[in-house]
mmCIF file of C-alpha atoms in Angstrom:
data_model
loop_
_atom_site.group_PDB
_atom_site.id
_atom_site.type_symbol
_atom_site.label_atom_id
_atom_site.label_comp_id
_atom_site.label_asym_id
_atom_site.label_seq_id
_atom_site.Cartn_x
_atom_site.Cartn_y
_atom_site.Cartn_z
ATOM 1 C CA MET A 1083 -44.066 -33.656 3.736
ATOM 2 C CA PRO A 1084 -45.270 -33.022 0.297
ATOM 3 C CA SER A 1085 -42.265 -32.144 -1.927
ATOM 4 C CA GLU A 1086 -42.183 -28.185 -3.479
ATOM 5 C CA GLN A 1087 -41.592 -29.751 -6.509
ATOM 6 C CA GLU A 1088 -42.804 -33.101 -7.372
ATOM 7 C CA THR A 1089 -46.885 -32.211 -5.969
ATOM 8 C CA PRO A 1090 -48.876 -30.851 -9.005
ATOM 9 C CA VAL A 1091 -51.649 -30.415 -7.150
ATOM 10 C CA LEU A 1092 -51.484 -28.056 -3.864
ATOM 11 C CA GLU A 1093 -54.384 -29.430 -1.422
ATOM 12 C CA VAL A 1094 -54.853 -27.570 1.364
ATOM 13 C CA ASN A 1095 -57.329 -27.440 4.990
ATOM 14 C CA GLN A 1096 -60.523 -25.786 4.437
ATOM 15 C CA LYS A 1097 -60.333 -24.246 7.972
ATOM 16 C CA LEU A 1098 -57.298 -22.883 7.718
ATOM 17 C CA LEU A 1099 -57.018 -21.203 4.857
ATOM 18 C CA ARG A 1100 -59.614 -19.654 5.419
ATOM 19 C CA GLN A 1101 -57.790 -18.169 9.021
ATOM 20 C CA LEU A 1102 -55.143 -17.548 7.169
ATOM 21 C CA GLU A 1103 -57.040 -15.414 4.635
ATOM 22 C CA GLU A 1104 -58.564 -13.262 7.581
ATOM 23 C CA PHE A 1105 -54.818 -12.465 9.194
ATOM 24 C CA GLY A 1106 -54.705 -10.898 5.596
ATOM 25 C CA PHE A 1107 -52.781 -13.243 3.364
ATOM 26 C CA SER A 1108 -52.946 -13.927 0.250
ATOM 27 C CA LEU A 1109 -54.745 -16.908 -1.354
ATOM 28 C CA ALA A 1110 -51.743 -17.925 -2.938
ATOM 29 C CA ARG A 1111 -49.526 -17.233 -0.125
ATOM 30 C CA SER A 1112 -52.024 -19.071 2.168
ATOM 31 C CA ALA A 1113 -52.998 -22.112 -0.476
ATOM 32 C CA ARG A 1114 -48.342 -22.922 -0.741
ATOM 33 C CA ALA A 1115 -47.960 -22.462 3.498
ATOM 34 C CA LEU A 1116 -50.792 -24.973 4.232
ATOM 35 C CA HIS A 1117 -49.482 -27.260 1.495
ATOM 36 C CA TYR A 1118 -45.544 -26.679 1.810
ATOM 37 C CA SER A 1119 -45.998 -27.134 5.190
ATOM 38 C CA GLY A 1120 -47.615 -30.415 5.210
ATOM 39 C CA ASN A 1121 -51.652 -28.574 6.895
ATOM 40 C CA SER A 1122 -50.048 -29.515 9.862
ATOM 41 C CA SER A 1123 -50.271 -26.652 12.047
ATOM 42 C CA LEU A 1124 -51.452 -22.787 11.813
ATOM 43 C CA GLU A 1125 -48.269 -22.138 13.243
ATOM 44 C CA ASP A 1126 -46.575 -24.172 10.482
ATOM 45 C CA ALA A 1127 -47.835 -22.756 8.040
ATOM 46 C CA ILE A 1128 -47.199 -18.997 9.381
ATOM 47 C CA ASN A 1129 -43.426 -20.206 9.851
ATOM 48 C CA TRP A 1130 -43.688 -21.411 6.002
ATOM 49 C CA ILE A 1131 -44.378 -17.777 5.556
ATOM 50 C CA ILE A 1132 -42.315 -15.745 7.694
ATOM 51 C CA ASN A 1133 -39.596 -18.148 6.079
ATOM 52 C CA HIS A 1134 -40.828 -17.629 2.686
ATOM 53 C CA GLU A 1135 -41.617 -14.444 2.021
ATOM 54 C CA ASN A 1136 -38.896 -13.431 0.047
ATOM 55 C CA ASP A 1137 -39.720 -16.081 -3.009
ATOM 56 C CA ALA A 1138 -40.464 -14.035 -6.096
ATOM 57 C CA ASP A 1139 -43.830 -16.601 -6.804
ATOM 58 C CA ILE A 1140 -45.366 -16.308 -3.084
ATOM 59 C CA ASP A 1141 -47.844 -14.691 -4.080
ATOM 60 C CA GLU A 1142 -48.467 -16.420 -7.406
ATOM 61 C CA MET A 1143 -51.577 -18.591 -7.677
ATOM 62 C CA PRO A 1144 -50.862 -21.613 -9.159
ATOM 63 C CA LEU A 1145 -52.257 -22.946 -13.032
ATOM 64 C CA VAL A 1146 -53.361 -26.235 -10.385
ATOM 65 C CA ALA A 1147 -55.966 -26.723 -8.937
ATOM 66 C CA VAL A 1148 -56.514 -26.289 -5.556
ATOM 67 C CA ASN A 1149 -58.340 -29.331 -3.103
ATOM 68 C CA ILE A 1150 -59.418 -27.443 -0.290
ATOM 69 C CA GLU A 1151 -61.712 -30.567 1.275
ATOM 70 C CA ILE A 1152 -59.595 -31.389 3.709
ATOM 71 C CA GLU A 1153 -60.945 -31.203 6.993
ATOM 72 C CA SER A 1154 -59.179 -29.553 9.609
ATOM 73 C CA LEU A 1155 -57.236 -31.372 12.887
ATOM 74 C CA GLU A 1156 -57.229 -29.144 14.914
ATOM 75 C CA PRO A 1157 -60.275 -27.956 17.522
ATOM 76 C CA ASP A 1158 -61.896 -24.620 17.142
ATOM 77 C CA ARG A 1159 -60.450 -21.914 18.113
ATOM 78 C CA THR A 1160 -61.709 -18.342 18.909
ATOM 79 C CA THR A 1161 -60.427 -15.303 16.389
ATOM 80 C CA GLU A 1162 -58.666 -13.392 19.139
ATOM 81 C CA GLU A 1163 -56.593 -16.882 20.079
ATOM 82 C CA ILE A 1164 -55.947 -17.388 16.513
ATOM 83 C CA LYS A 1165 -54.546 -14.027 16.382
ATOM 84 C CA MET A 1166 -52.814 -13.895 20.106
ATOM 85 C CA LYS A 1167 -51.116 -17.002 18.749
ATOM 86 C CA ALA A 1168 -50.333 -15.261 14.849
ATOM 87 C CA GLN A 1169 -48.319 -12.544 16.981
ATOM 88 C CA GLU A 1170 -46.738 -14.596 19.129
ATOM 89 C CA LEU A 1171 -44.978 -16.115 16.326
ATOM 90 C CA ARG A 1172 -44.194 -13.255 14.184
ATOM 91 C CA ASP A 1173 -42.638 -12.081 17.500
ATOM 92 C CA ARG A 1174 -40.539 -14.873 17.517
ATOM 93 C CA ALA A 1175 -39.845 -15.101 13.376
ATOM 94 C CA ARG A 1176 -38.748 -11.816 14.045
ATOM 95 C CA GLN A 1177 -36.485 -11.931 17.260
ATOM 96 C CA LYS A 1178 -34.980 -15.325 15.898
ATOM 97 C CA LYS A 1179 -33.959 -12.861 12.737
ATOM 98 C CA GLU A 1180 -33.143 -10.106 14.876
ATOM 99 C CA GLU A 1181 -30.692 -12.709 16.677
ATOM 100 C CA GLU A 1182 -29.345 -14.017 13.846
ATOM 101 C CA GLU A 1183 -28.529 -10.621 12.545
ATOM 102 C CA LYS A 1184 -26.455 -9.715 15.890
ATOM 103 C CA LYS A 1185 -24.731 -13.325 14.791
ATOM 104 C CA LEU A 1186 -23.816 -11.893 11.507
ATOM 105 C CA ASP A 1187 -22.366 -8.403 12.731
ATOM 106 C CA ARG A 1188 -20.395 -9.947 15.900
ATOM 107 C CA GLU A 1189 -18.840 -11.948 12.305
ATOM 108 C CA ARG A 1190 -18.068 -9.461 10.619
ATOM 109 C CA GLU A 1191 -16.981 -7.098 13.805
ATOM 110 C CA LYS A 1192 -14.574 -10.456 14.099
ATOM 111 C CA GLU A 1193 -13.030 -9.773 10.839
ATOM 112 C CA ARG A 1194 -12.944 -6.091 10.928
ATOM 113 C CA ILE A 1195 -10.798 -6.100 13.677
ATOM 114 C CA ARG A 1196 -8.459 -9.578 12.342
ATOM 115 C CA ALA A 1197 -8.283 -7.165 8.461
ATOM 116 C CA GLY A 1198 -6.796 -4.616 11.127
ATOM 117 C CA LYS A 1199 -4.338 -5.789 12.885
ATOM 118 C CA GLU A 1200 -3.062 -7.676 9.666
ATOM 119 C CA LEU A 1201 -2.764 -3.831 8.003
ATOM 120 C CA PHE A 1202 -1.058 -2.519 11.613
ATOM 121 C CA GLU A 1203 1.157 -5.373 11.565
ATOM 122 C CA ALA A 1204 1.793 -4.686 8.003
ATOM 123 C CA LYS A 1205 2.593 -0.856 8.783
ATOM 124 C CA ARG A 1206 4.502 -1.564 11.408
ATOM 125 C CA ILE A 1207 6.876 -3.971 9.585
ATOM 126 C CA ALA A 1208 7.216 -1.293 6.750
ATOM 127 C CA GLU A 1209 7.633 1.409 9.082
ATOM 128 C CA ASP A 1210 10.693 0.224 10.969
ATOM 129 C CA ASN A 1211 12.598 -0.791 7.879
ATOM 130 C CA GLU A 1212 11.883 2.409 6.616
ATOM 131 C CA ARG A 1213 13.084 3.580 9.858
ATOM 132 C CA LYS A 1214 16.395 1.075 10.174
ATOM 133 C CA ARG A 1215 16.909 2.573 6.220
ATOM 134 C CA PHE A 1216 17.269 6.020 7.254
ATOM 135 C CA ILE A 1217 19.206 5.241 10.672
ATOM 136 C CA ALA A 1218 21.337 3.380 8.162
ATOM 137 C CA LEU A 1219 22.091 6.051 5.732
ATOM 138 C CA LYS A 1220 22.784 8.797 8.021
ATOM 139 C CA LYS A 1221 25.587 6.688 9.751
ATOM 140 C CA ALA A 1222 27.003 6.539 6.548
ATOM 141 C CA GLU A 1223 26.720 10.213 5.713
ATOM 142 C CA LYS A 1224 27.881 11.102 9.156
ATOM 143 C CA GLU A 1225 31.037 8.551 8.496
ATOM 144 C CA GLU A 1226 31.237 10.509 4.864
ATOM 145 C CA GLU A 1227 31.518 13.321 6.940
ATOM 146 C CA LYS A 1228 33.845 12.610 9.483
ATOM 147 C CA ARG A 1229 36.317 11.075 7.021
ATOM 148 C CA ALA A 1230 36.045 14.588 4.536
ATOM 149 C CA ARG A 1231 36.824 16.043 8.363
ATOM 150 C CA GLU A 1232 39.674 14.326 8.960
ATOM 151 C CA LYS A 1233 41.181 14.602 5.170
ATOM 152 C CA VAL A 1234 40.427 18.298 5.664
ATOM 153 C CA LEU A 1235 42.618 18.800 8.795
ATOM 154 C CA GLN A 1236 45.478 16.872 6.989
ATOM 155 C CA LYS A 1237 45.430 19.070 4.064
ATOM 156 C CA LEU A 1238 45.318 21.565 6.629
ATOM 157 C CA GLU A 1239 48.398 20.273 8.642
ATOM 158 C CA ALA A 1240 50.102 19.465 5.523
ATOM 159 C CA ASP A 1241 49.595 22.938 4.214
ATOM 160 C CA LYS A 1242 50.942 24.461 7.609
ATOM 161 C CA LEU A 1243 54.073 22.407 7.122
ATOM 162 C CA GLU A 1244 55.239 23.700 3.926
ATOM 163 C CA ARG A 1245 54.439 27.220 4.901
ATOM 164 C CA ARG A 1246 56.663 26.405 7.314
ATOM 165 C CA GLN A 1247 59.332 24.675 5.463
ATOM 166 C CA LYS A 1248 59.413 28.021 2.937
ATOM 167 C CA LEU A 1249 59.732 30.509 5.477
ATOM 168 C CA GLY A 1250 62.833 28.745 7.129
ATOM 169 C CA LEU A 1251 61.250 27.845 10.298
ATOM 170 C CA PRO A 1252 61.794 24.016 12.468
ATOM 171 C CA SER A 1253 58.756 21.669 12.263
ATOM 172 C CA GLU A 1254 56.769 20.874 14.563
ATOM 173 C CA ASN A 1255 56.406 17.565 16.096
ATOM 174 C CA ARG A 1256 58.630 16.306 12.466
ATOM 175 C CA ALA A 1257 59.094 13.135 13.814
ATOM 176 C CA GLY A 1258 55.778 12.248 14.351
ATOM 177 C CA VAL A 1259 54.912 13.653 11.284
ATOM 178 C CA ASP A 1260 57.304 11.357 9.757
ATOM 179 C CA ARG A 1261 55.753 8.310 11.553
ATOM 180 C CA SER A 1262 52.514 8.203 10.656
ATOM 181 C CA THR A 1263 52.884 8.980 6.993
ATOM 182 C CA PRO A 1264 54.088 5.333 5.840
ATOM 183 C CA VAL A 1265 51.074 3.955 8.718
ATOM 184 C CA VAL A 1266 48.706 5.969 6.663
ATOM 185 C CA GLN A 1267 49.970 4.599 3.538
ATOM 186 C CA ASP A 1268 49.941 0.952 4.905
ATOM 187 C CA LYS A 1269 46.399 0.806 5.238
ATOM 188 C CA MET A 1270 45.687 2.289 2.266
ATOM 189 C CA ASN A 1271 47.165 -0.522 0.562
ATOM 190 C CA SER A 1272 46.460 -3.193 2.192
ATOM 191 C CA LEU A 1273 42.572 -2.636 1.448
ATOM 192 C CA PRO A 1274 40.926 -5.083 -0.493
ATOM 193 C CA VAL A 1275 39.758 -3.908 -4.284
ATOM 194 C CA LEU A 1276 35.975 -3.630 -4.162
ATOM 195 C CA HIS A 1277 33.721 -4.360 -6.887
ATOM 196 C CA MET A 1278 31.874 -1.080 -8.006
ATOM 197 C CA THR A 1279 27.886 -1.606 -7.570
ATOM 198 C CA LYS A 1280 26.007 0.743 -8.952
ATOM 199 C CA LEU A 1281 25.083 2.270 -6.245
ATOM 200 C CA ASP A 1282 28.754 3.107 -5.789
ATOM 201 C CA HIS A 1283 28.850 3.992 -9.570
ATOM 202 C CA MET A 1284 26.461 6.652 -8.935
ATOM 203 C CA ARG A 1285 27.994 8.100 -5.507
ATOM 204 C CA GLU A 1286 30.748 8.771 -7.762
ATOM 205 C CA CYS A 1287 28.963 10.192 -10.817
ATOM 206 C CA LEU A 1288 27.975 13.108 -8.193
ATOM 207 C CA ARG A 1289 30.941 13.249 -6.541
ATOM 208 C CA HIS A 1290 32.970 13.742 -9.461
ATOM 209 C CA LEU A 1291 30.475 16.748 -10.431
ATOM 210 C CA ARG A 1292 30.632 18.132 -7.187
ATOM 211 C CA ARG A 1293 34.715 18.641 -7.897
ATOM 212 C CA ASN A 1294 34.334 19.600 -11.141
ATOM 213 C CA TYR A 1295 32.250 22.864 -10.391
ATOM 214 C CA LYS A 1296 33.888 23.005 -6.860
ATOM 215 C CA ASP A 1297 33.820 26.932 -7.252
ATOM 216 C CA GLU A 1298 30.596 26.862 -8.654
ATOM 217 C CA ASP A 1299 28.289 25.583 -5.831
ATOM 218 C CA ALA A 1300 24.916 27.215 -6.702
ATOM 219 C CA ARG A 1301 25.165 25.593 -10.144
ATOM 220 C CA VAL A 1302 26.014 22.490 -8.443
ATOM 221 C CA LYS A 1303 23.110 22.808 -6.313
ATOM 222 C CA MET A 1304 20.449 23.949 -8.850
ATOM 223 C CA ALA A 1305 22.095 20.371 -10.902
ATOM 224 C CA PHE A 1306 21.239 17.987 -7.585
ATOM 225 C CA GLN A 1307 17.931 19.523 -6.962
ATOM 226 C CA THR A 1308 16.970 18.917 -10.442
ATOM 227 C CA LEU A 1309 17.856 15.269 -10.923
ATOM 228 C CA LEU A 1310 16.521 14.793 -7.589
ATOM 229 C CA ILE A 1311 13.112 16.158 -8.902
ATOM 230 C CA TYR A 1312 13.510 13.541 -12.144
ATOM 231 C CA VAL A 1313 14.205 10.961 -10.187
ATOM 232 C CA GLY A 1314 11.244 11.555 -7.447
ATOM 233 C CA ASN A 1315 9.243 12.340 -10.231
ATOM 234 C CA VAL A 1316 9.214 8.539 -11.226
ATOM 235 C CA VAL A 1317 9.298 7.180 -7.939
ATOM 236 C CA LYS A 1318 5.826 8.392 -7.185
ATOM 237 C CA ASN A 1319 4.213 8.111 -11.057
ATOM 238 C CA PRO A 1320 6.329 5.337 -12.408
ATOM 239 C CA ASN A 1321 3.445 4.503 -15.069
ATOM 240 C CA GLU A 1322 3.223 8.558 -16.725
ATOM 241 C CA GLU A 1323 5.168 8.432 -19.557
ATOM 242 C CA LYS A 1324 5.577 12.323 -19.085
ATOM 243 C CA PHE A 1325 7.990 11.644 -16.042
ATOM 244 C CA ARG A 1326 10.078 8.939 -17.820
ATOM 245 C CA LYS A 1327 10.876 11.160 -21.012
ATOM 246 C CA ILE A 1328 13.179 13.833 -20.809
ATOM 247 C CA ARG A 1329 13.846 16.030 -23.982
ATOM 248 C CA LEU A 1330 17.938 16.757 -24.134
ATOM 249 C CA SER A 1331 17.358 19.203 -26.361
ATOM 250 C CA ASN A 1332 15.070 21.717 -23.616
ATOM 251 C CA PRO A 1333 16.662 24.790 -22.391
ATOM 252 C CA LEU A 1334 16.372 24.186 -18.842
ATOM 253 C CA PHE A 1335 17.266 20.809 -19.112
ATOM 254 C CA GLN A 1336 20.371 21.953 -20.661
ATOM 255 C CA GLN A 1337 20.794 24.657 -18.023
ATOM 256 C CA ARG A 1338 20.719 22.351 -14.576
ATOM 257 C CA VAL A 1339 22.092 19.278 -15.502
ATOM 258 C CA GLY A 1340 23.255 18.980 -19.537
ATOM 259 C CA SER A 1341 25.755 20.961 -19.844
ATOM 260 C CA LEU A 1342 27.073 19.952 -16.741
ATOM 261 C CA GLU A 1343 29.747 17.039 -16.646
ATOM 262 C CA GLY A 1344 27.822 13.702 -15.041
ATOM 263 C CA GLY A 1345 25.020 15.183 -14.872
ATOM 264 C CA ILE A 1346 23.158 12.868 -17.908
ATOM 265 C CA GLU A 1347 25.803 9.623 -17.084
ATOM 266 C CA PHE A 1348 23.979 10.058 -13.603
ATOM 267 C CA LEU A 1349 20.387 9.793 -14.958
ATOM 268 C CA GLU A 1350 21.674 6.639 -17.136
ATOM 269 C CA LEU A 1351 22.890 5.043 -14.018
ATOM 270 C CA CYS A 1352 19.489 5.486 -12.732
ATOM 271 C CA GLY A 1353 17.735 3.532 -16.012
ATOM 272 C CA PHE A 1354 17.560 6.276 -18.467
ATOM 273 C CA GLU A 1355 18.338 5.621 -21.599
ATOM 274 C CA ARG A 1356 19.637 7.273 -25.178
ATOM 275 C CA ILE A 1357 16.474 7.187 -27.820
ATOM 276 C CA GLU A 1358 15.484 8.791 -31.018
ATOM 277 C CA GLY A 1359 18.886 10.163 -31.802
ATOM 278 C CA ASP A 1360 20.145 10.632 -28.535
ATOM 279 C CA ASN A 1361 17.503 13.728 -28.633
ATOM 280 C CA PHE A 1362 15.288 11.936 -25.685
ATOM 281 C CA LEU A 1363 16.512 10.101 -22.089
ATOM 282 C CA PHE A 1364 14.162 7.562 -21.265
ATOM 283 C CA LEU A 1365 13.017 5.254 -19.094
ATOM 284 C CA PRO A 1366 11.148 2.185 -20.058
ATOM 285 C CA ARG A 1367 8.723 0.935 -17.308
ATOM 286 C CA ASP A 1368 9.334 -2.284 -17.668
ATOM 287 C CA LYS A 1369 12.777 -1.426 -16.554
ATOM 288 C CA VAL A 1370 11.865 1.059 -13.706
ATOM 289 C CA ASP A 1371 14.008 0.285 -10.743
ATOM 290 C CA MET A 1372 12.236 1.336 -7.489
ATOM 291 C CA ALA A 1373 14.696 0.336 -5.466
ATOM 292 C CA ALA A 1374 17.711 1.606 -7.309
ATOM 293 C CA LEU A 1375 15.686 5.139 -7.964
ATOM 294 C CA ASN A 1376 15.177 5.279 -3.749
ATOM 295 C CA SER A 1377 18.838 5.047 -3.013
ATOM 296 C CA ALA A 1378 19.338 7.339 -5.934
ATOM 297 C CA GLY A 1379 17.338 10.041 -4.102
ATOM 298 C CA SER A 1380 19.069 9.253 -0.873
ATOM 299 C CA LEU A 1381 22.656 10.025 -2.284
ATOM 300 C CA ILE A 1382 21.235 13.179 -4.436
ATOM 301 C CA ARG A 1383 19.933 13.879 -0.537
ATOM 302 C CA SER A 1384 22.694 13.422 1.152
ATOM 303 C CA ALA A 1385 24.900 15.105 -1.726
ATOM 304 C CA ILE A 1386 22.894 18.388 -1.019
ATOM 305 C CA THR A 1387 23.180 18.940 2.838
ATOM 306 C CA ASN A 1388 26.247 17.045 3.381
ATOM 307 C CA PRO A 1389 29.152 19.881 3.303
ATOM 308 C CA PHE A 1390 31.661 17.780 2.604
ATOM 309 C CA PHE A 1391 29.954 15.740 -0.192
ATOM 310 C CA GLY A 1392 32.355 14.949 -2.681
ATOM 311 C CA LEU A 1393 35.922 16.226 -0.762
ATOM 312 C CA LEU A 1394 36.972 12.543 -0.407
ATOM 313 C CA SER A 1395 38.272 11.468 -4.015
ATOM 314 C CA GLY A 1396 41.487 13.252 -5.953
#
């Protein structure tokens, strides 16, 4: 079969050329089909046309001479037979193309299912990790509430004992009280001294704020809610500078956070820095620690919802 790029002259079978033109194919398309299919048969020429129908130059008449003097090697057929054969070839080509498209669709569906499974698994893992984090946080909150209740009960018992002593009444189960006190003290003395992490400093900062304003519950709650908004805005929009910059002289900020001891310190623990002559608090984008901010948000929510928060220390 002649090469498409090396052959300088298109040689075609005259009879086959006429038949292709009778089917409605252009002269240029018919000549190219016969030449590049080797003038072997009408079927091969039509197959070539079907396979190259999207070629940009398929209907452009070549600028070289066309030799149409080659005699046909096929016996004569009637026009009806030729048309039937041509239709058969078209049907066969269409069926082949449809099968290829179906195969491609199946491959795409397989890829879509595979990608969907991977996405589902990633989502499942993320949800599982979030569920574990939530459970751990709730467990820590319950333990803190339990310790707070125990301390409140101890305080009530001590107050009760003090009142009985002032009234000159004998103490109830004095021996039990005397025995329990050193045990508690010994346990406290035996506890190891741990290095405080940033999260510990954040928790202590919130507790300190709560203790300093223990008689101003509404003001403390407003401060906690405002801090939660600042932290939450950065988590949701880390690239927005307006959520990472706070004017210290802003009246609302001063009223809700700035005027309370521990408020600005908590934001600094979250990564905010004083800039422009201490006029602003600013959190640089490259210093945004999403894990620390999420932990800070969890601590603030615990401080808001836990009625015993801040009652454990001093």
